[in-house]
Coordinates of N, CA and C in Angstrom, one line a residue:
Chain K
X1 N -11.3 -32.2 16.8 CA -11.5 -30.9 16.1 C -10.4 -30.7 15.0
X2 N -9.2 -31.2 15.3 CA -8.1 -31.0 14.4 C -8.3 -31.7 13.1
X3 N -8.8 -33.0 13.2 CA -9.0 -33.8 12.0 C -10.1 -33.2 11.1
X4 N -11.1 -32.6 11.8 CA -12.1 -31.9 11.0 C -11.5 -30.7 10.2
X5 N -10.6 -30.0 10.9 CA -9.9 -28.9 10.2 C -9.1 -29.4 9.0
X6 N -8.4 -30.5 9.2 CA -7.6 -31.0 8.1 C -8.5 -31.4 6.9
X7 N -9.7 -31.9 7.3 CA -10.6 -32.3 6.2 C -11.0 -31.1 5.4
X8 N -11.3 -30.0 6.2 CA -11.6 -28.7 5.6 C -10.5 -28.3 4.6
X9 N -9.3 -28.3 5.1 CA -8.2 -27.9 4.2 C -8.1 -28.8 3.0
X10 N -8.2 -30.1 3.1 CA -8.1 -31.0 2.0 C -9.2 -30.7 1.0
X11 N -10.4 -30.4 1.5 CA -11.6 -30.1 0.6 C -11.3 -28.8 -0.2
X12 N -10.7 -27.9 0.6 CA -10.4 -26.6 -0.1 C -9.4 -26.8 -1.2
X13 N -8.3 -27.6 -0.9 CA -7.3 -27.8 -1.9 C -7.9 -28.4 -3.2
X14 N -8.7 -29.4 -3.0 CA -9.3 -30.1 -4.1 C -10.1 -29.1 -5.0
X15 N -10.9 -28.3 -4.3 CA -11.8 -27.4 -5.0 C -10.9 -26.3 -5.7
X16 N -9.9 -25.9 -5.0 CA -9.0 -24.8 -5.5 C -8.4 -25.3 -6.8
X17 N -7.9 -26.5 -6.9 CA -7.3 -27.0 -8.1 C -8.3 -26.9 -9.2
X18 N -9.5 -27.3 -8.9 CA -10.6 -27.3 -10.0 C -10.8 -25.8 -10.4
X19 N -11.0 -24.9 -9.5 CA -11.3 -23.6 -9.9 C -10.2 -22.9 -10.6
X20 N -9.0 -23.2 -10.2 CA -7.8 -22.6 -10.9 C -7.8 -23.1 -12.3
X21 N -8.0 -24.4 -12.6 CA -8.1 -24.8 -13.9 C -9.2 -24.2 -14.7
X22 N -10.3 -24.1 -14.0 CA -11.6 -23.6 -14.6 C -11.3 -22.2 -15.1
X23 N -10.7 -21.3 -14.3 CA -10.5 -20.0 -14.7 C -9.3 -19.9 -15.7
X24 N -8.4 -20.8 -15.6 CA -7.2 -20.8 -16.5 C -7.7 -21.0 -17.9
X25 N -8.7 -21.9 -18.1 CA -9.2 -22.2 -19.4 C -10.0 -21.1 -20.0
X26 N -10.6 -20.3 -19.1 CA -11.6 -19.3 -19.6 C -11.0 -17.9 -19.7
X27 N -9.7 -17.7 -19.3 CA -9.2 -16.3 -19.5 C -8.3 -16.3 -20.7
X28 N -8.0 -15.0 -21.1 CA -7.1 -14.9 -22.3 C -5.7 -14.7 -21.8
X29 N -4.8 -15.6 -22.2 CA -3.4 -15.4 -21.9 C -2.7 -14.5 -22.9
X30 N -1.6 -13.8 -22.6 CA -1.0 -13.8 -21.3 C -1.7 -12.8 -20.3
X31 N -1.6 -13.1 -19.0 CA -2.2 -12.2 -18.0 C -1.1 -11.4 -17.4
X32 N -1.4 -10.1 -17.1 CA -0.4 -9.3 -16.4 C -0.6 -9.7 -14.9
X33 N 0.4 -9.2 -14.1 CA 0.4 -9.6 -12.7 C -0.9 -9.3 -11.9
X34 N -1.5 -8.2 -12.2 CA -2.7 -7.8 -11.5 C -3.9 -8.7 -11.9
X35 N -3.9 -9.0 -13.2 CA -5.0 -10.0 -13.7 C -4.8 -11.3 -13.0
X36 N -3.5 -11.7 -12.9 CA -3.3 -13.1 -12.4 C -3.7 -13.1 -10.9
X37 N -3.3 -12.0 -10.2 CA -3.6 -11.9 -8.8 C -5.1 -12.0 -8.5
X38 N -5.9 -11.3 -9.4 CA -7.3 -11.3 -9.2 C -7.9 -12.7 -9.5
X39 N -7.3 -13.4 -10.5 CA -7.8 -14.7 -10.8 C -7.5 -15.7 -9.7
X40 N -6.3 -15.5 -9.1 CA -5.9 -16.4 -8.0 C -6.9 -16.2 -6.8
X41 N -7.1 -14.9 -6.5 CA -8.0 -14.6 -5.4 C -9.4 -15.1 -5.6
X42 N -9.9 -14.8 -6.8 CA -11.2 -15.2 -7.2 C -11.4 -16.8 -7.1
X43 N -10.4 -17.5 -7.7 CA -10.5 -18.9 -7.7 C -10.4 -19.5 -6.2
X44 N -9.6 -18.8 -5.4 CA -9.5 -19.2 -4.0 C -10.8 -19.0 -3.2
X45 N -11.5 -17.8 -3.5 CA -12.7 -17.6 -2.8 C -13.8 -18.5 -3.2
X46 N -13.9 -18.8 -4.5 CA -14.9 -19.7 -5.0 C -14.7 -21.1 -4.4
X47 N -13.4 -21.5 -4.4 CA -13.0 -22.8 -3.8 C -13.4 -22.9 -2.4
X48 N -13.2 -21.8 -1.6 CA -13.5 -21.8 -0.2 C -15.0 -22.0 0.0
X49 N -15.8 -21.3 -0.8 CA -17.3 -21.4 -0.7 C -17.7 -22.8 -1.1
X50 N -17.1 -23.3 -2.2 CA -17.5 -24.6 -2.7 C -17.1 -25.7 -1.8
X51 N -16.1 -25.5 -1.0 CA -15.6 -26.6 -0.1 C -16.6 -26.7 1.0
X52 N -17.4 -25.7 1.3 CA -18.4 -25.7 2.3 C -19.6 -26.4 1.8
X53 N -19.7 -27.7 1.9 CA -20.9 -28.4 1.4 C -22.0 -28.2 2.4
X54 N -23.1 -27.6 2.0 CA -24.1 -27.3 2.9 C -24.7 -26.0 2.7
X55 N -25.7 -25.6 3.4 CA -26.4 -24.4 3.0 C -26.1 -23.3 4.0
X56 N -24.9 -22.8 4.0 CA -24.6 -21.6 4.8 C -24.8 -20.3 4.0
X57 N -25.2 -19.3 4.7 CA -25.5 -18.0 4.0 C -24.2 -17.5 3.4
X58 N -23.1 -17.6 4.2 CA -21.8 -17.0 3.7 C -21.3 -17.6 2.4
X59 N -21.4 -18.9 2.3 CA -20.9 -19.6 1.2 C -21.7 -19.3 -0.1
X60 N -23.0 -19.2 0.1 CA -23.8 -18.9 -1.1 C -23.6 -17.4 -1.5
X61 N -23.5 -16.5 -0.5 CA -23.3 -15.1 -0.8 C -22.0 -14.9 -1.5
X62 N -21.0 -15.7 -1.1 CA -19.6 -15.5 -1.7 C -19.6 -16.0 -3.1
X63 N -20.3 -17.1 -3.4 CA -20.4 -17.5 -4.8 C -21.2 -16.6 -5.6
X64 N -22.3 -16.0 -5.0 CA -23.1 -15.0 -5.8 C -22.2 -13.8 -6.1
X65 N -21.5 -13.3 -5.1 CA -20.6 -12.2 -5.3 C -19.5 -12.4 -6.3
X66 N -19.0 -13.7 -6.3 CA -17.9 -14.0 -7.2 C -18.5 -14.2 -8.6
X67 N -19.7 -14.5 -8.7 CA -20.4 -14.7 -10.0 C -20.4 -13.5 -10.8
X68 N -20.5 -12.3 -10.1 CA -20.5 -11.0 -10.9 C -19.2 -10.8 -11.5
X69 N -18.1 -11.2 -10.8 CA -16.8 -11.0 -11.3 C -16.4 -11.8 -12.5
X70 N -17.1 -12.9 -12.7 CA -16.8 -13.8 -13.8 C -17.7 -13.7 -14.9
X71 N -18.4 -12.5 -15.0 CA -19.4 -12.3 -16.0 C -19.0 -12.6 -17.4
X72 N -17.7 -12.3 -17.6 CA -17.2 -12.4 -19.0 C -16.6 -13.8 -19.3
X73 N -16.7 -14.7 -18.3 CA -16.0 -16.0 -18.5 C -17.1 -17.1 -18.5
X74 N -17.5 -17.5 -19.7 CA -18.7 -18.4 -19.9 C -18.6 -19.7 -19.1
X75 N -17.4 -20.3 -19.0 CA -17.3 -21.5 -18.2 C -17.6 -21.3 -16.8
X76 N -17.0 -20.3 -16.2 CA -17.2 -20.0 -14.8 C -18.7 -19.6 -14.5
X77 N -19.2 -18.8 -15.4 CA -20.6 -18.4 -15.3 C -21.6 -19.5 -15.2
X78 N -21.4 -20.5 -16.1 CA -22.3 -21.7 -16.1 C -22.3 -22.4 -14.8
X79 N -21.1 -22.6 -14.3 CA -20.9 -23.4 -13.0 C -21.5 -22.6 -11.8
X80 N -21.4 -21.3 -11.8 CA -21.9 -20.5 -10.7 C -23.3 -20.1 -10.8
X81 N -23.9 -20.3 -12.0 CA -25.3 -19.9 -12.2 C -26.3 -20.5 -11.2
X82 N -26.1 -21.8 -11.0 CA -27.1 -22.4 -10.1 C -27.0 -21.9 -8.7
X83 N -25.8 -21.7 -8.1 CA -25.7 -21.2 -6.8 C -26.2 -19.8 -6.7
X84 N -25.9 -19.0 -7.7 CA -26.3 -17.6 -7.7 C -27.9 -17.5 -7.7
X85 N -28.5 -18.3 -8.4 CA -30.0 -18.2 -8.5 C -30.6 -18.6 -7.1
X86 N -30.0 -19.5 -6.5 CA -30.5 -19.9 -5.2 C -30.5 -18.7 -4.2
X87 N -29.5 -17.8 -4.3 CA -29.4 -16.7 -3.4 C -30.2 -15.5 -3.8
X88 N -30.5 -15.4 -5.1 CA -31.1 -14.2 -5.7 C -32.4 -13.9 -5.1
X89 N -33.3 -15.0 -4.8 CA -34.6 -14.7 -4.3 C -34.5 -14.2 -2.9
X90 N -33.5 -14.6 -2.1 CA -33.4 -14.1 -0.7 C -33.1 -12.6 -0.8
X91 N -32.2 -12.2 -1.7 CA -31.8 -10.8 -1.7 C -33.0 -9.9 -2.0
X92 N -33.9 -10.4 -2.8 CA -35.1 -9.5 -3.2 C -36.0 -9.3 -2.0
X93 N -36.1 -10.2 -1.1 CA -37.1 -10.0 0.0 C -36.5 -9.4 1.2
X94 N -35.2 -9.3 1.4 CA -34.6 -8.7 2.6 C -33.9 -7.4 2.2
X95 N -34.2 -6.4 3.0 CA -33.7 -5.1 2.7 C -32.9 -4.5 4.0
X96 N -32.0 -3.6 3.7 CA -31.3 -3.0 4.9 C -32.3 -2.1 5.6
X97 N -32.2 -2.0 6.9 CA -33.0 -1.1 7.7 C -32.5 0.3 7.6
X98 N -33.3 1.1 6.9 CA -32.9 2.5 6.7 C -32.8 3.4 7.9
X99 N -33.4 2.9 9.0 CA -33.4 3.7 10.2 C -32.3 3.4 11.2
X100 N -31.4 2.6 10.7 CA -30.3 2.1 11.6 C -29.4 3.2 12.1
X101 N -29.2 3.3 13.4 CA -28.2 4.2 13.9 C -27.4 3.4 15.0
X102 N -26.1 3.7 15.0 CA -25.2 3.0 15.9 C -25.4 3.5 17.3
X103 N -26.3 3.0 18.1 CA -26.6 3.5 19.4 C -25.6 2.9 20.5
X104 N -25.2 1.7 20.3 CA -24.3 1.1 21.3 C -23.2 0.4 20.7
X105 N -22.1 0.2 21.5 CA -20.9 -0.5 20.9 C -21.3 -1.8 20.3
X106 N -22.2 -2.6 21.0 CA -22.6 -3.9 20.5 C -23.3 -3.8 19.2
X107 N -24.2 -2.9 19.1 CA -25.0 -2.8 17.8 C -24.0 -2.4 16.7
X108 N -23.2 -1.4 16.9 CA -22.3 -0.9 15.9 C -21.4 -2.1 15.4
X109 N -20.8 -2.8 16.4 CA -19.9 -3.9 16.0 C -20.6 -5.1 15.4
X110 N -21.9 -5.2 15.8 CA -22.6 -6.3 15.1 C -22.8 -6.0 13.6
X111 N -23.1 -4.7 13.4 CA -23.3 -4.3 12.0 C -22.0 -4.4 11.2
X112 N -20.9 -4.1 11.9 CA -19.5 -4.3 11.3 C -19.3 -5.8 10.9
X113 N -19.6 -6.6 11.9 CA -19.4 -8.1 11.7 C -20.3 -8.5 10.5
X114 N -21.5 -8.0 10.4 CA -22.4 -8.4 9.3 C -21.7 -8.0 7.9
X115 N -21.0 -6.9 7.9 CA -20.4 -6.4 6.7 C -19.2 -7.2 6.3
X116 N -18.6 -7.9 7.3 CA -17.4 -8.7 7.0 C -17.7 -10.1 6.6
X117 N -18.8 -10.7 7.1 CA -19.2 -12.0 6.7 C -20.0 -12.0 5.5
X118 N -19.7 -12.7 4.4 CA -20.5 -12.6 3.2 C -21.9 -13.0 3.4
X119 N -22.9 -12.1 3.0 CA -24.3 -12.4 3.2 C -24.7 -12.0 4.6
X120 N -23.8 -11.5 5.4 CA -24.1 -11.2 6.8 C -25.3 -10.2 6.9
X121 N -25.3 -9.2 6.0 CA -26.3 -8.2 6.0 C -27.7 -8.8 5.8
X122 N -27.8 -10.0 5.4 CA -29.1 -10.7 5.2 C -29.6 -11.4 6.4
X123 N -28.8 -11.5 7.4 CA -29.1 -12.3 8.6 C -29.6 -11.4 9.7
X124 N -30.9 -11.7 10.1 CA -31.5 -10.8 11.2 C -31.3 -11.4 12.5
X125 N -31.3 -12.7 12.6 CA -31.2 -13.4 13.9 C -29.8 -13.4 14.4
X126 N -29.5 -12.9 15.6 CA -28.2 -12.8 16.2 C -27.5 -14.2 16.3
X127 N -28.3 -15.1 16.8 CA -27.7 -16.5 17.1 C -27.2 -17.1 15.7
X128 N -28.0 -16.9 14.7 CA -27.7 -17.4 13.4 C -26.4 -16.7 12.9
X129 N -26.3 -15.4 13.1 CA -25.2 -14.7 12.7 C -23.9 -15.2 13.3
X130 N -24.0 -15.5 14.6 CA -22.8 -16.0 15.3 C -22.4 -17.4 14.7
X131 N -23.4 -18.2 14.5 CA -23.0 -19.5 13.9 C -22.4 -19.4 12.5
X132 N -23.0 -18.5 11.7 CA -22.4 -18.3 10.4 C -21.0 -17.8 10.5
X133 N -20.8 -16.9 11.5 CA -19.4 -16.3 11.6 C -18.4 -17.4 12.0
X134 N -18.7 -18.2 12.9 CA -17.8 -19.3 13.3 C -17.5 -20.2 12.2
X135 N -18.5 -20.6 11.4 CA -18.3 -21.4 10.3 C -17.4 -20.8 9.3
X136 N -17.7 -19.5 9.0 CA -16.9 -18.8 8.0 C -15.5 -18.7 8.4
X137 N -15.2 -18.4 9.7 CA -13.8 -18.3 10.2 C -13.0 -19.5 10.0
X138 N -13.6 -20.7 10.2 CA -12.9 -21.9 10.0 C -12.5 -22.1 8.6
X139 N -13.3 -21.8 7.7 CA -13.0 -21.9 6.2 C -12.0 -20.9 5.8
X140 N -12.2 -19.7 6.3 CA -11.2 -18.6 6.0 C -9.8 -19.0 6.5
X141 N -9.7 -19.5 7.7 CA -8.4 -20.0 8.2 C -7.8 -21.0 7.3
X142 N -8.6 -22.0 6.9 CA -8.1 -23.0 6.0 C -7.6 -22.4 4.7
X143 N -8.3 -21.5 4.1 CA -7.9 -20.8 2.9 C -6.6 -20.2 3.1
X144 N -6.4 -19.4 4.2 CA -5.1 -18.8 4.4 C -4.0 -19.8 4.6
X145 N -4.2 -20.8 5.4 CA -3.2 -21.8 5.7 C -2.7 -22.5 4.4
X146 N -3.6 -22.9 3.6 CA -3.2 -23.5 2.3 C -2.5 -22.6 1.4
X147 N -3.0 -21.4 1.3 CA -2.3 -20.4 0.4 C -0.9 -20.1 0.9
X148 N -0.8 -20.0 2.2 CA 0.5 -19.7 2.8 C 1.5 -20.8 2.5
X149 N 1.0 -22.1 2.6 CA 1.9 -23.2 2.3 C 2.3 -23.2 0.8
X150 N 1.4 -22.9 -0.1 CA 1.8 -22.9 -1.5 C 2.8 -21.7 -1.8
X151 N 2.5 -20.6 -1.1 CA 3.4 -19.5 -1.3 C 4.8 -19.7 -0.8
X152 N 4.9 -20.6 0.3 CA 6.2 -20.9 0.9 C 7.0 -21.8 0.0
X153 N 6.4 -22.4 -1.0 CA 7.2 -23.2 -2.0 C 8.3 -22.4 -2.5
X154 N 8.1 -21.1 -2.8 CA 9.1 -20.3 -3.3 C 10.4 -20.3 -2.5
X155 N 10.2 -20.1 -1.2 CA 11.4 -20.0 -0.3 C 12.1 -21.3 -0.2
X156 N 11.4 -22.4 -0.3 CA 12.0 -23.7 -0.2 C 12.8 -24.0 -1.5
X157 N 12.2 -23.9 -2.6 CA 12.9 -24.2 -3.9 C 13.9 -23.1 -4.2
X158 N 13.7 -21.9 -3.7 CA 14.7 -20.8 -4.0 C 16.0 -21.2 -3.4
X159 N 16.0 -21.8 -2.2 CA 17.2 -22.3 -1.6 C 17.9 -23.4 -2.3
X160 N 17.0 -24.3 -2.9 CA 17.6 -25.4 -3.7 C 18.3 -24.9 -4.9
X161 N 17.7 -24.0 -5.7 CA 18.3 -23.5 -6.9 C 19.6 -22.7 -6.6
X162 N 19.6 -22.0 -5.5 CA 20.8 -21.2 -5.1 C 21.9 -22.1 -4.9
X163 N 21.6 -23.3 -4.3 CA 22.7 -24.2 -4.0 C 23.3 -24.8 -5.3
X164 N 22.5 -24.9 -6.3 CA 23.0 -25.5 -7.5 C 23.8 -24.5 -8.4
X165 N 23.7 -23.2 -8.1 CA 24.3 -22.3 -9.0 C 25.8 -22.2 -8.8
Chain T
X1 N -18.8 2.4 24.3 CA -18.3 1.1 24.6 C -18.5 0.8 26.1
X2 N -19.0 1.8 26.9 CA -19.2 1.5 28.4 C -20.3 0.5 28.6
X3 N -20.2 -0.2 29.7 CA -21.3 -1.2 30.0 C -22.6 -0.5 30.3
X4 N -22.6 0.7 30.9 CA -23.8 1.4 31.2 C -24.6 1.6 29.9
X5 N -23.9 2.0 28.9 CA -24.6 2.3 27.6 C -25.2 1.1 27.0
X6 N -24.5 -0.1 27.2 CA -25.0 -1.3 26.6 C -26.2 -1.7 27.3
X7 N -26.3 -1.5 28.7 CA -27.4 -2.0 29.4 C -28.7 -1.1 29.0
X8 N -28.4 0.1 28.7 CA -29.6 1.0 28.4 C -30.2 0.7 27.0
X9 N -29.4 0.1 26.1 CA -29.9 -0.2 24.8 C -31.0 -1.3 24.9
X10 N -31.8 -1.4 23.9 CA -33.0 -2.3 23.9 C -32.5 -3.7 24.0
X11 N -33.3 -4.6 24.6 CA -33.0 -6.0 24.7 C -32.7 -6.6 23.3
X12 N -33.4 -6.2 22.3 CA -33.3 -6.8 21.0 C -31.9 -6.6 20.4
X13 N -31.2 -5.5 20.8 CA -29.9 -5.3 20.1 C -28.8 -6.0 20.9
X14 N -29.0 -6.5 22.0 CA -28.0 -7.2 22.8 C -27.9 -8.7 22.4
X15 N -26.7 -9.2 22.3 CA -26.5 -10.6 22.2 C -26.6 -11.2 23.6
X16 N -27.3 -12.3 23.8 CA -27.6 -12.8 25.1 C -26.3 -13.3 25.7
X17 N -26.2 -13.4 27.0 CA -25.0 -13.9 27.7 C -24.7 -15.3 27.2
X18 N -25.7 -16.2 27.1 CA -25.5 -17.5 26.7 C -24.8 -17.6 25.3
X19 N -25.4 -16.8 24.4 CA -24.8 -16.8 23.1 C -23.3 -16.3 23.1
X20 N -23.1 -15.3 24.0 CA -21.7 -14.8 24.1 C -20.8 -15.8 24.6
X21 N -21.2 -16.5 25.7 CA -20.4 -17.5 26.3 C -20.1 -18.6 25.3
X22 N -21.1 -19.0 24.5 CA -20.9 -20.0 23.5 C -19.9 -19.5 22.4
X23 N -20.1 -18.3 22.0 CA -19.2 -17.7 21.0 C -17.7 -17.7 21.5
X24 N -17.6 -17.2 22.7 CA -16.2 -17.1 23.3 C -15.6 -18.4 23.4
X25 N -16.3 -19.4 23.8 CA -15.8 -20.8 23.9 C -15.3 -21.3 22.6
X26 N -16.0 -21.1 21.6 CA -15.6 -21.6 20.3 C -14.5 -20.8 19.7
X27 N -14.4 -19.5 20.0 CA -13.4 -18.7 19.4 C -12.1 -18.8 20.1
X28 N -12.1 -19.4 21.3 CA -10.9 -19.4 22.2 C -9.7 -20.0 21.4
X29 N -9.9 -21.0 20.6 CA -8.7 -21.6 20.0 C -8.1 -20.7 18.9
X30 N -9.0 -19.8 18.4 CA -8.4 -18.9 17.4 C -7.9 -17.6 17.9
X31 N -8.5 -17.1 19.0 CA -8.1 -15.8 19.5 C -7.3 -15.9 20.8
X32 N -6.0 -15.8 20.8 CA -5.2 -16.0 22.0 C -5.6 -15.1 23.1
X33 N -6.0 -13.8 22.8 CA -6.4 -12.9 23.9 C -7.5 -13.4 24.7
X34 N -8.5 -14.0 24.1 CA -9.7 -14.4 24.8 C -9.4 -15.6 25.7
X35 N -8.4 -16.5 25.2 CA -8.0 -17.7 26.0 C -7.7 -17.3 27.4
X36 N -7.0 -16.2 27.6 CA -6.6 -15.8 28.9 C -7.8 -15.4 29.8
X37 N -8.9 -15.1 29.2 CA -10.0 -14.6 30.0 C -10.9 -15.7 30.5
X38 N -10.5 -16.9 30.4 CA -11.3 -18.1 30.6 C -12.0 -18.0 32.0
X39 N -11.3 -17.6 33.0 CA -11.8 -17.6 34.3 C -12.8 -16.5 34.6
X40 N -12.7 -15.4 33.9 CA -13.6 -14.3 34.3 C -15.0 -14.5 33.7
X41 N -16.0 -14.1 34.5 CA -17.4 -14.4 34.1 C -17.9 -13.4 33.1
X42 N -17.5 -12.2 33.3 CA -18.1 -11.1 32.5 C -17.2 -10.9 31.3
X43 N -17.7 -11.2 30.1 CA -17.0 -10.9 28.9 C -17.8 -9.9 28.1
X44 N -17.1 -8.8 27.8 CA -17.8 -7.7 27.1 C -18.2 -8.2 25.7
X45 N -19.5 -8.1 25.4 CA -19.9 -8.5 24.1 C -19.3 -7.6 23.0
X46 N -19.2 -6.4 23.4 CA -18.6 -5.4 22.4 C -17.2 -5.8 22.1
X47 N -16.4 -6.1 23.2 CA -15.0 -6.5 23.0 C -14.8 -7.7 22.1
X48 N -15.6 -8.7 22.4 CA -15.5 -10.0 21.6 C -15.9 -9.7 20.2
X49 N -16.9 -9.0 19.9 CA -17.3 -8.6 18.6 C -16.2 -7.9 17.8
X50 N -15.6 -6.9 18.5 CA -14.5 -6.1 17.9 C -13.3 -7.0 17.6
X51 N -13.0 -7.9 18.5 CA -11.8 -8.8 18.2 C -12.1 -9.8 17.1
X52 N -13.4 -10.2 17.0 CA -13.8 -11.1 15.9 C -13.7 -10.4 14.6
X53 N -14.2 -9.1 14.6 CA -14.1 -8.3 13.4 C -12.6 -8.1 12.9
X54 N -11.8 -7.7 13.9 CA -10.4 -7.5 13.6 C -9.8 -8.8 13.0
X55 N -10.1 -9.9 13.6 CA -9.6 -11.2 13.2 C -9.9 -11.5 11.7
X56 N -11.2 -11.3 11.4 CA -11.7 -11.5 10.1 C -11.0 -10.6 9.1
X57 N -10.9 -9.3 9.5 CA -10.3 -8.3 8.6 C -8.8 -8.7 8.3
X58 N -8.1 -9.2 9.4 CA -6.7 -9.6 9.2 C -6.6 -10.8 8.2
X59 N -7.6 -11.7 8.4 CA -7.6 -12.9 7.5 C -7.8 -12.4 6.0
X60 N -8.7 -11.5 5.8 CA -9.0 -11.0 4.5 C -7.7 -10.4 3.9
X61 N -7.0 -9.6 4.8 CA -5.8 -8.9 4.3 C -4.8 -10.0 3.9
X62 N -4.7 -11.0 4.7 CA -3.7 -12.1 4.4 C -4.0 -12.7 3.1
X63 N -5.3 -13.0 2.8 CA -5.6 -13.6 1.6 C -5.2 -12.7 0.4
X64 N -5.5 -11.5 0.6 CA -5.1 -10.5 -0.5 C -3.6 -10.5 -0.7
X65 N -2.8 -10.4 0.4 CA -1.4 -10.4 0.3 C -0.8 -11.7 -0.3
X66 N -1.4 -12.8 0.1 CA -1.0 -14.1 -0.5 C -1.3 -14.2 -1.9
X67 N -2.4 -13.7 -2.4 CA -2.8 -13.7 -3.8 C -1.8 -12.9 -4.5
X68 N -1.3 -11.8 -4.0 CA -0.3 -10.9 -4.6 C 1.0 -11.7 -4.7
X69 N 1.4 -12.3 -3.6 CA 2.7 -13.1 -3.6 C 2.6 -14.2 -4.6
X70 N 1.5 -15.0 -4.7 CA 1.4 -16.1 -5.6 C 1.4 -15.6 -7.0
X71 N 0.8 -14.5 -7.3 CA 0.8 -14.0 -8.7 C 2.2 -13.6 -9.1
X72 N 2.9 -13.0 -8.2 CA 4.3 -12.6 -8.5 C 5.2 -13.8 -8.6
X73 N 5.0 -14.8 -7.8 CA 5.7 -16.0 -7.8 C 5.6 -16.7 -9.2
X74 N 4.4 -16.8 -9.6 CA 4.1 -17.4 -10.9 C 4.7 -16.6 -12.1
X75 N 4.7 -15.3 -11.9 CA 5.2 -14.4 -12.9 C 6.7 -14.6 -13.2
X76 N 7.4 -14.8 -12.0 CA 8.9 -14.8 -12.1 C 9.4 -16.2 -12.4
X77 N 8.5 -17.1 -12.5 CA 8.9 -18.5 -12.6 C 9.2 -18.9 -14.1
X78 N 10.3 -19.5 -14.3 CA 10.6 -20.0 -15.7 C 9.9 -21.3 -15.9
X79 N 9.6 -21.5 -17.2 CA 8.9 -22.7 -17.5 C 9.6 -24.0 -17.0
X80 N 11.0 -23.9 -17.2 CA 11.8 -25.1 -16.9 C 12.4 -25.2 -15.5
X81 N 12.1 -24.1 -14.7 CA 12.8 -24.1 -13.4 C 12.2 -25.1 -12.4
X82 N 12.9 -25.5 -11.4 CA 12.4 -26.4 -10.4 C 11.1 -25.9 -9.7
X83 N 11.0 -24.5 -9.5 CA 9.9 -24.0 -8.9 C 8.6 -24.3 -9.7
X84 N 8.7 -24.2 -11.0 CA 7.6 -24.5 -11.9 C 7.2 -25.9 -11.8
X85 N 8.2 -26.8 -11.7 CA 7.9 -28.2 -11.6 C 7.1 -28.5 -10.3
X86 N 7.6 -27.9 -9.2 CA 6.9 -28.1 -7.9 C 5.5 -27.6 -7.9
X87 N 5.4 -26.4 -8.4 CA 4.0 -25.8 -8.5 C 3.1 -26.6 -9.4
X88 N 3.7 -27.0 -10.5 CA 2.9 -27.8 -11.4 C 2.4 -29.1 -10.7
X89 N 3.3 -29.7 -10.0 CA 2.9 -31.0 -9.3 C 1.9 -30.8 -8.2
X90 N 2.0 -29.6 -7.6 CA 1.1 -29.3 -6.5 C -0.3 -29.0 -7.1
X91 N -0.4 -28.4 -8.2 CA -1.7 -28.0 -8.7 C -2.3 -29.0 -9.7
X92 N -1.5 -30.0 -10.1 CA -2.1 -30.9 -11.1 C -2.7 -32.1 -10.5

């Protein structure tokens, strides 16, 4: 189980490097802190979805959602176009149930879960939803672990430069 | 959230016991609270769903915070500093 998880993290790192470069080339420098934060988050989300090779709803929904945010960036738009079109047709045929009321704890929480998993609102089958959720959680964890490691670079090198002063 | 209410709701809105046991088994490694319930037979579907939702929300929040930290980190980094060199080597 652990080696699979490491493979997930490695795949995420590879894709993140690509998406970071991709966005870096397509934005106008210099960026302010907020713009940079959004670019980091966006590249990270796209990388997470791209690392998931296979046809999960959450990964395609995430790419579709991210595609809207990169509307002004032609490079990103081109790369995401294919994935977005794949999901577009599904969105047109599935609609929210307008009569939904939260009658029980399970129902209410299931709806909440659907709102948290990308594309979750499109999934009607409970079993399918659970499988998508578990898959999504693994990749979400990998994303957090890798970003945490990179962010920790600051504290490591910070100590080094302090010693040299 | 009472069990009575869950039983009265229609079959279609309940996650089956098998599905729930399967979910709990797989989530065990990620959710420490559930790990302790291993021996009990009845696991509230509502509780597991709530904890799963909380877990995902926390992860989302972490990604957001980490994106913040990383953007500030890159902002304060000098071109020639050792931090820049490390980050550059990580990302290149």
